[in-house]
Amino acid sequence: MTTEVKGRFGRFGGQFVPETLMTALKELEEAYDKFKNDESFQQELRYYLKNYVGRETPLYFAERLTEACGGAKIYLKREDLNHTGAHKINNALGQALLAKRMGKKKIVAETGAGQHGVATATACALLNLECIVYMGAEDVKRQALNVFRMELLGTKVVAVEKGSATLKDAVNEALRHWVTNIDDTHYILGSALGPHPFPTIVRDFQRVIGDETRAQFLELENRLPNAIVACVGGGSNSIGMFYPFVQDTEVALYGVEAAGQGIETGKHAAAIQGGQTGVLHGAFMYLLQDENGFVTEAHSISAGLDYPGVGPEHCHLHETGRAIFDSVTDDQALEGVKMLCRTEGILPALESSHAVYYASQLAKTMSPDEILVICLSGRGDKDVHTISAALGGDLA
Amino acid sequence: MSQLKEAILSTTAKGDKAFIPYIMAGDGGLEKLQPTILKLQELGVTAIEVGIPFTDPVADGPTIERAGERALANGTTLRKVIETLTSFSEHIKVPLVAMTYLNPILAYGIEKFSEDAKLAGIKGIIIPDMPLEERDIVYTALKANDIALVQLVSLTSTPERIERLTKASEGFIYAVTVNGITGARSSFASKLEEHFKKIQEYSDTPVLAGFGISTPEHVKSFSDFSSGVIVGSKIVDSLVANDWATIEELVKASKVATVK
Amino acid sequence: MSQVAIKNGYYGDFGGSFVPEDLQQVLEYIGEQYEKYKNDPEFNEELKYYLREYVGRENPLYFAENLTKQLGGAKIYLKREDLNHTGSHKINNVLGQILLAKRMGVKRVIAETGAGQHGVATATACAMFGMECTIYMGAKDTKRQALNVFRMELLGAKVVAIDIGQGLLKEAVDEAFADLVANYKNTFYLIGSAVGPTPYPEMVEHFQSIISKESRAQHLEKEGKLPTAVIAAVGGGSNAAGAFAHYKEDQEVRLIGVEPAGAATLSKGSPAVFHGFKSYVLQDEEGNLLETNSIAAGLDYQGVGPLHAHLHSTGRGEYVTVTNEEVLDAFQTLSRVEGIIPALESSHAVAYALKFAPTLSPEDSIIVNVSGRGDKDVEQVFEMLNK
């Protein structure tokens, strides 16, 4: 279904970057092609995933959530149990190891709320790489503790004052830094976005989620699930989860975007549901933009979904109809938080809560002998402040 | 031959070097566009690069980025720039080179944009986030409207790539003189001359130097091994300060009298 | 028989149950139930299931290569309890006790909490098993830890602020015992540390012993031998109890408990009866409790579990102290060198390992119990380093 021609997923993807980056992208592409099939590289990656990240993560049967929804059996893929608390480390570690093999001594990365930044800083501390992270000045203020975390891990955090001073501006700045320091620096992009080969690299390092899930289902239930639900911002957890199932057409794939205050209000982050095709940060994809082709700001209670674009492979899955994309509002995501806390004692990240809420509705329409799996991409400890403020102590 | 290349070759034929200033359309308001272009024309520039502001200008340094932010704040859009240029196009004597990121063109519609741009006096275009590999998206429409698609060649481009880029570049070859983004710099890599020679090997299209050129000395030093220069950040700063003397000095440095 | 076996609720001279008669009867009942189920295959299968599927066990025994190289001595292994669901070893015991409560047919669980960690862990497990949950917390603590109160409520627990006395942990404990006595027929009191009257210390050690059960097998697999030493932080002593349990008979394995210098119960305290059991206590000659001063809320306690009092008095365990400065330094070192931010509690064990490992040879290997992750402490450390 998903074919890759010159870094394209159907008509999406590509390499829309300044000429100064092309050589670096080619170098990365060649290095990646070499190491992805290199047994010693894969062995090293597996070693760290097992001993450091704590994989494999459980595929947990959420019995009480299943009862509460009344329909399909619901399983949770527990990426929240990874070291640093989310799926982000899978990719950060993979790319840091790749950089090391490429002989790069320095890493640059962008971060929104700080999750990818912390994951990258962590991998760099582990592998002795110098690390610099760009973060929108607004986010630096809102996420002072994550800034401190990265600093604790030995990373330099640079506040970006430009533009809207949020994630997309941090990406701009990280790209600029990379362009200027290409000889010794690798850019660890945090989501399945950006110019080829990044969407492929990120997906390949995240596919461990789906690979494990698939094997776990076959062992546990001797069959595949009927439906998979994952949240989609840039789309790294979801593409990692979906990819190993793409050929299994009997498995329905659901990507859940952030509808923010509602798509009709314009304050949302649902690029597929409420955007048009365009080019940003190196890829042709669905994008939030105005009639002039200017990129507009995304809005979501979840910082990790607060990005105006969406990974090119998802755009292709949408266009071919292989995956179904829908969206969930801030309020509904908060319902998802409460539901999973109350029924399972698991505090999900606000990002993952979008998938939880959607799945809870979907499960109701399915029969008890059907199976649904939610990609629980991260834990919600980081979001307790936000959730508390949003619910205003209202826990009814 | 494109009008852009013709203009550059006729300049160098006289012994002068080509001088292309970059301006950010809408910086200080779109009403400034006409007087600025006409005055630059009077100073004897070879062509004018007209920057279109964009929300995410990844290839630009701080000076041009800030100019873009000011232009966006003034409500500048690609459509309005084209309209404004068209309104005085009969006065425009030098070729205009649009410099715009890809997405505004996609939103405009590639065919419609190419047609309108032609009417606005645009003879060439630089799309910094569209490498050679992706040019099919726009190429046919641009060609049909005689708009030259200028390619950038960077210091990091491999020899094989330099050959493909220079052969494909139309109007002129934009040789990036530093690793990185646009903006004024105090020094350049020493191997530049060699690099420029390599670039010129494959094509008779003139090679112009750009990125980081900010003084008459820079202009002169590049004259030794290129067909001319593109000056961006320094022009943008000078225009904001209304410092035409500096601009005049820069242009003068490209003329035969001072070059030799 | 072993020098560390438990007899009649005593670890050697320590432990026991010094409580009013009505409470004593309730505790005996809980003890009987615990004895009944702890070796029940079905019970253990269920516990194993949840530890694997919900908590994410087993967690890794990670070879800290960078740290080892930097220190140049023994090989350092980290037991990664920080990777457990809810972020520390606490959940091991909470799950065990809740499953016991479930077997006992009880529908309601109560617990006390100081900084909130044990309260959150208890509320978590209650949510999962659909148990009614009440958490007692000193009124002052509920204000200082408003966010943890919110978390417990989010998990469906009822948080009761105790506004008597000093409004701190001690008052919360008293209130919880009073509740247990009044409602024991349908209520289980879930204690989080290896303290309290019999049968709690033994029960907590038992449910935490999974830590050393795993680490022992993991170390044998990786190194083909037992470790030279196991190092764990000691406050009440639950993570250390679990980290040591399966090595107690292995005389060649040194068991090292690390206390905060400002709450060094075993180094500076003396035996006494306190909170319903006999152990070491930080007290003056008059028997008045001394003030403690540890940057780790989880270790800031005048008492210590009877197991540790016993291991200390018999010499089987070694108990050392580290200062707040050393702890802060270890917190930063592990973050920077291995990309692992440890809890301040666990940083005590790390701090001692930083001093200890270089004194050993490269043929030695030590296990440091990283009992929890440091996310909860980042704000505090930020303030301490920036003041």
mmCIF file with all atom_site columns, C-alpha atoms in Angstrom, chain A residues 51-136:
data_model
loop_
_atom_site.group_PDB
_atom_site.id
_atom_site.type_symbol
_atom_site.label_atom_id
_atom_site.label_alt_id
_atom_site.label_comp_id
_atom_site.label_asym_id
_atom_site.label_entity_id
_atom_site.label_seq_id
_atom_site.pdbx_PDB_ins_code
_atom_site.Cartn_x
_atom_site.Cartn_y
_atom_site.Cartn_z
_atom_site.occupancy
_atom_site.B_iso_or_equiv
_atom_site.pdbx_formal_charge
_atom_site.auth_seq_id
_atom_site.auth_comp_id
_atom_site.auth_asym_id
_atom_site.auth_atom_id
_atom_site.pdbx_PDB_model_num
ATOM 1  C CA . ASN A 1 51  ? 18.223  -2.674 28.878 1.00 0.00 ? 51  ASN A CA 1
ATOM 2  C CA . TYR A 1 52  ? 17.870  1.074  28.953 1.00 0.00 ? 52  TYR A CA 1
ATOM 3  C CA . VAL A 1 53  ? 14.401  1.929  27.640 1.00 0.00 ? 53  VAL A CA 1
ATOM 4  C CA . GLY A 1 54  ? 12.831  -1.141 29.226 1.00 0.00 ? 54  GLY A CA 1
ATOM 5  C CA . ARG A 1 55  ? 11.252  -2.695 26.146 1.00 0.00 ? 55  ARG A CA 1
ATOM 6  C CA . GLU A 1 56  ? 9.303   -4.659 25.298 1.00 0.00 ? 56  GLU A CA 1
ATOM 7  C CA . THR A 1 57  ? 6.386   -2.700 26.707 1.00 0.00 ? 57  THR A CA 1
ATOM 8  C CA . PRO A 1 58  ? 3.276   -4.626 27.759 1.00 0.00 ? 58  PRO A CA 1
ATOM 9  C CA . LEU A 1 59  ? 0.176   -5.054 25.662 1.00 0.00 ? 59  LEU A CA 1
ATOM 10 C CA . TYR A 1 60  ? -2.245  -4.682 28.513 1.00 0.00 ? 60  TYR A CA 1
ATOM 11 C CA . PHE A 1 61  ? -5.840  -5.873 28.486 1.00 0.00 ? 61  PHE A CA 1
ATOM 12 C CA . ALA A 1 62  ? -7.833  -2.968 29.931 1.00 0.00 ? 62  ALA A CA 1
ATOM 13 C CA . GLU A 1 63  ? -10.591 -4.989 31.483 1.00 0.00 ? 63  GLU A CA 1
ATOM 14 C CA . ARG A 1 64  ? -12.381 -2.244 33.333 1.00 0.00 ? 64  ARG A CA 1
ATOM 15 C CA . LEU A 1 65  ? -12.204 0.212  30.469 1.00 0.00 ? 65  LEU A CA 1
ATOM 16 C CA . THR A 1 66  ? -13.637 -2.523 28.283 1.00 0.00 ? 66  THR A CA 1
ATOM 17 C CA . GLU A 1 67  ? -16.487 -3.020 30.750 1.00 0.00 ? 67  GLU A CA 1
ATOM 18 C CA . ALA A 1 68  ? -17.113 0.705  31.007 1.00 0.00 ? 68  ALA A CA 1
ATOM 19 C CA . CYS A 1 69  ? -17.331 1.115  27.231 1.00 0.00 ? 69  CYS A CA 1
ATOM 20 C CA . GLY A 1 70  ? -19.335 -2.028 26.593 1.00 0.00 ? 70  GLY A CA 1
ATOM 21 C CA . GLY A 1 71  ? -18.194 -3.387 23.254 1.00 0.00 ? 71  GLY A CA 1
ATOM 22 C CA . ALA A 1 72  ? -14.865 -4.443 21.820 1.00 0.00 ? 72  ALA A CA 1
ATOM 23 C CA . LYS A 1 73  ? -12.109 -5.777 24.047 1.00 0.00 ? 73  LYS A CA 1
ATOM 24 C CA . ILE A 1 74  ? -9.683  -2.919 24.575 1.00 0.00 ? 74  ILE A CA 1
ATOM 25 C CA . TYR A 1 75  ? -5.934  -3.395 24.820 1.00 0.00 ? 75  TYR A CA 1
ATOM 26 C CA . LEU A 1 76  ? -3.380  -0.712 25.616 1.00 0.00 ? 76  LEU A CA 1
ATOM 27 C CA . LYS A 1 77  ? 0.104   -0.683 24.132 1.00 0.00 ? 77  LYS A CA 1
ATOM 28 C CA . ARG A 1 78  ? 2.062   0.744  27.047 1.00 0.00 ? 78  ARG A CA 1
ATOM 29 C CA . GLU A 1 79  ? 4.569   3.171  25.575 1.00 0.00 ? 79  GLU A CA 1
ATOM 30 C CA . ASP A 1 80  ? 4.047   5.228  28.735 1.00 0.00 ? 80  ASP A CA 1
ATOM 31 C CA . LEU A 1 81  ? 6.279   2.726  30.524 1.00 0.00 ? 81  LEU A CA 1
ATOM 32 C CA . ASN A 1 82  ? 9.333   3.564  28.441 1.00 0.00 ? 82  ASN A CA 1
ATOM 33 C CA . HIS A 1 83  ? 12.254  5.387  29.998 1.00 0.00 ? 83  HIS A CA 1
ATOM 34 C CA . THR A 1 84  ? 11.420  9.149  29.886 1.00 0.00 ? 84  THR A CA 1
ATOM 35 C CA . GLY A 1 85  ? 7.735   8.297  29.726 1.00 0.00 ? 85  GLY A CA 1
ATOM 36 C CA . ALA A 1 86  ? 6.784   8.145  26.070 1.00 0.00 ? 86  ALA A CA 1
ATOM 37 C CA . HIS A 1 87  ? 7.494   6.607  22.685 1.00 0.00 ? 87  HIS A CA 1
ATOM 38 C CA . LYS A 1 88  ? 9.785   9.509  21.790 1.00 0.00 ? 88  LYS A CA 1
ATOM 39 C CA . ILE A 1 89  ? 12.866  7.747  23.157 1.00 0.00 ? 89  ILE A CA 1
ATOM 40 C CA . ASN A 1 90  ? 12.599  4.967  20.541 1.00 0.00 ? 90  ASN A CA 1
ATOM 41 C CA . ASN A 1 91  ? 13.412  7.427  17.804 1.00 0.00 ? 91  ASN A CA 1
ATOM 42 C CA . ALA A 1 92  ? 15.786  9.677  19.736 1.00 0.00 ? 92  ALA A CA 1
ATOM 43 C CA . LEU A 1 93  ? 17.924  6.714  20.695 1.00 0.00 ? 93  LEU A CA 1
ATOM 44 C CA . GLY A 1 94  ? 17.866  5.225  17.203 1.00 0.00 ? 94  GLY A CA 1
ATOM 45 C CA . GLN A 1 95  ? 18.908  8.478  15.579 1.00 0.00 ? 95  GLN A CA 1
ATOM 46 C CA . ALA A 1 96  ? 21.571  9.209  18.197 1.00 0.00 ? 96  ALA A CA 1
ATOM 47 C CA . LEU A 1 97  ? 23.098  5.798  17.551 1.00 0.00 ? 97  LEU A CA 1
ATOM 48 C CA . LEU A 1 98  ? 22.922  6.486  13.830 1.00 0.00 ? 98  LEU A CA 1
ATOM 49 C CA . ALA A 1 99  ? 24.654  9.843  14.313 1.00 0.00 ? 99  ALA A CA 1
ATOM 50 C CA . LYS A 1 100 ? 27.381  8.127  16.252 1.00 0.00 ? 100 LYS A CA 1
ATOM 51 C CA . ARG A 1 101 ? 27.926  5.640  13.455 1.00 0.00 ? 101 ARG A CA 1
ATOM 52 C CA . MET A 1 102 ? 28.054  8.521  10.991 1.00 0.00 ? 102 MET A CA 1
ATOM 53 C CA . GLY A 1 103 ? 30.847  10.050 13.011 1.00 0.00 ? 103 GLY A CA 1
ATOM 54 C CA . LYS A 1 104 ? 28.805  13.100 14.064 1.00 0.00 ? 104 LYS A CA 1
ATOM 55 C CA . LYS A 1 105 ? 29.714  14.407 17.481 1.00 0.00 ? 105 LYS A CA 1
ATOM 56 C CA . LYS A 1 106 ? 26.951  16.953 17.869 1.00 0.00 ? 106 LYS A CA 1
ATOM 57 C CA . ILE A 1 107 ? 23.197  16.798 17.845 1.00 0.00 ? 107 ILE A CA 1
ATOM 58 C CA . VAL A 1 108 ? 20.634  19.482 17.219 1.00 0.00 ? 108 VAL A CA 1
ATOM 59 C CA . ALA A 1 109 ? 16.930  19.007 17.866 1.00 0.00 ? 109 ALA A CA 1
ATOM 60 C CA . GLU A 1 110 ? 13.736  20.974 18.205 1.00 0.00 ? 110 GLU A CA 1
ATOM 61 C CA . THR A 1 111 ? 11.143  20.539 20.875 1.00 0.00 ? 111 THR A CA 1
ATOM 62 C CA . GLY A 1 112 ? 7.662   21.825 21.571 1.00 0.00 ? 112 GLY A CA 1
ATOM 63 C CA . ALA A 1 113 ? 6.642   21.073 25.120 1.00 0.00 ? 113 ALA A CA 1
ATOM 64 C CA . GLY A 1 114 ? 9.971   19.444 25.754 1.00 0.00 ? 114 GLY A CA 1
ATOM 65 C CA . GLN A 1 115 ? 9.254   15.724 25.463 1.00 0.00 ? 115 GLN A CA 1
ATOM 66 C CA . HIS A 1 116 ? 11.332  15.139 22.363 1.00 0.00 ? 116 HIS A CA 1
ATOM 67 C CA . GLY A 1 117 ? 13.959  17.483 23.775 1.00 0.00 ? 117 GLY A CA 1
ATOM 68 C CA . VAL A 1 118 ? 14.187  15.466 26.980 1.00 0.00 ? 118 VAL A CA 1
ATOM 69 C CA . ALA A 1 119 ? 14.315  12.205 25.036 1.00 0.00 ? 119 ALA A CA 1
ATOM 70 C CA . THR A 1 120 ? 17.052  13.542 22.786 1.00 0.00 ? 120 THR A CA 1
ATOM 71 C CA . ALA A 1 121 ? 18.998  15.016 25.706 1.00 0.00 ? 121 ALA A CA 1
ATOM 72 C CA . THR A 1 122 ? 18.720  11.639 27.399 1.00 0.00 ? 122 THR A CA 1
ATOM 73 C CA . ALA A 1 123 ? 20.041  9.725  24.396 1.00 0.00 ? 123 ALA A CA 1
ATOM 74 C CA . CYS A 1 124 ? 22.861  12.239 24.028 1.00 0.00 ? 124 CYS A CA 1
ATOM 75 C CA . ALA A 1 125 ? 23.841  11.908 27.685 1.00 0.00 ? 125 ALA A CA 1
ATOM 76 C CA . LEU A 1 126 ? 23.878  8.154  27.270 1.00 0.00 ? 126 LEU A CA 1
ATOM 77 C CA . LEU A 1 127 ? 25.933  8.202  24.090 1.00 0.00 ? 127 LEU A CA 1
ATOM 78 C CA . ASN A 1 128 ? 28.204  11.114 24.952 1.00 0.00 ? 128 ASN A CA 1
ATOM 79 C CA . LEU A 1 129 ? 27.044  13.450 22.224 1.00 0.00 ? 129 LEU A CA 1
ATOM 80 C CA . GLU A 1 130 ? 26.986  17.218 22.547 1.00 0.00 ? 130 GLU A CA 1
ATOM 81 C CA . CYS A 1 131 ? 23.405  18.392 22.262 1.00 0.00 ? 131 CYS A CA 1
ATOM 82 C CA . ILE A 1 132 ? 21.651  21.650 21.554 1.00 0.00 ? 132 ILE A CA 1
ATOM 83 C CA . VAL A 1 133 ? 17.862  21.948 21.596 1.00 0.00 ? 133 VAL A CA 1
ATOM 84 C CA . TYR A 1 134 ? 15.823  24.786 20.138 1.00 0.00 ? 134 TYR A CA 1
ATOM 85 C CA . MET A 1 135 ? 12.573  25.586 21.861 1.00 0.00 ? 135 MET A CA 1
ATOM 86 C CA . GLY A 1 136 ? 10.078  28.393 21.257 1.00 0.00 ? 136 GLY A CA 1
#
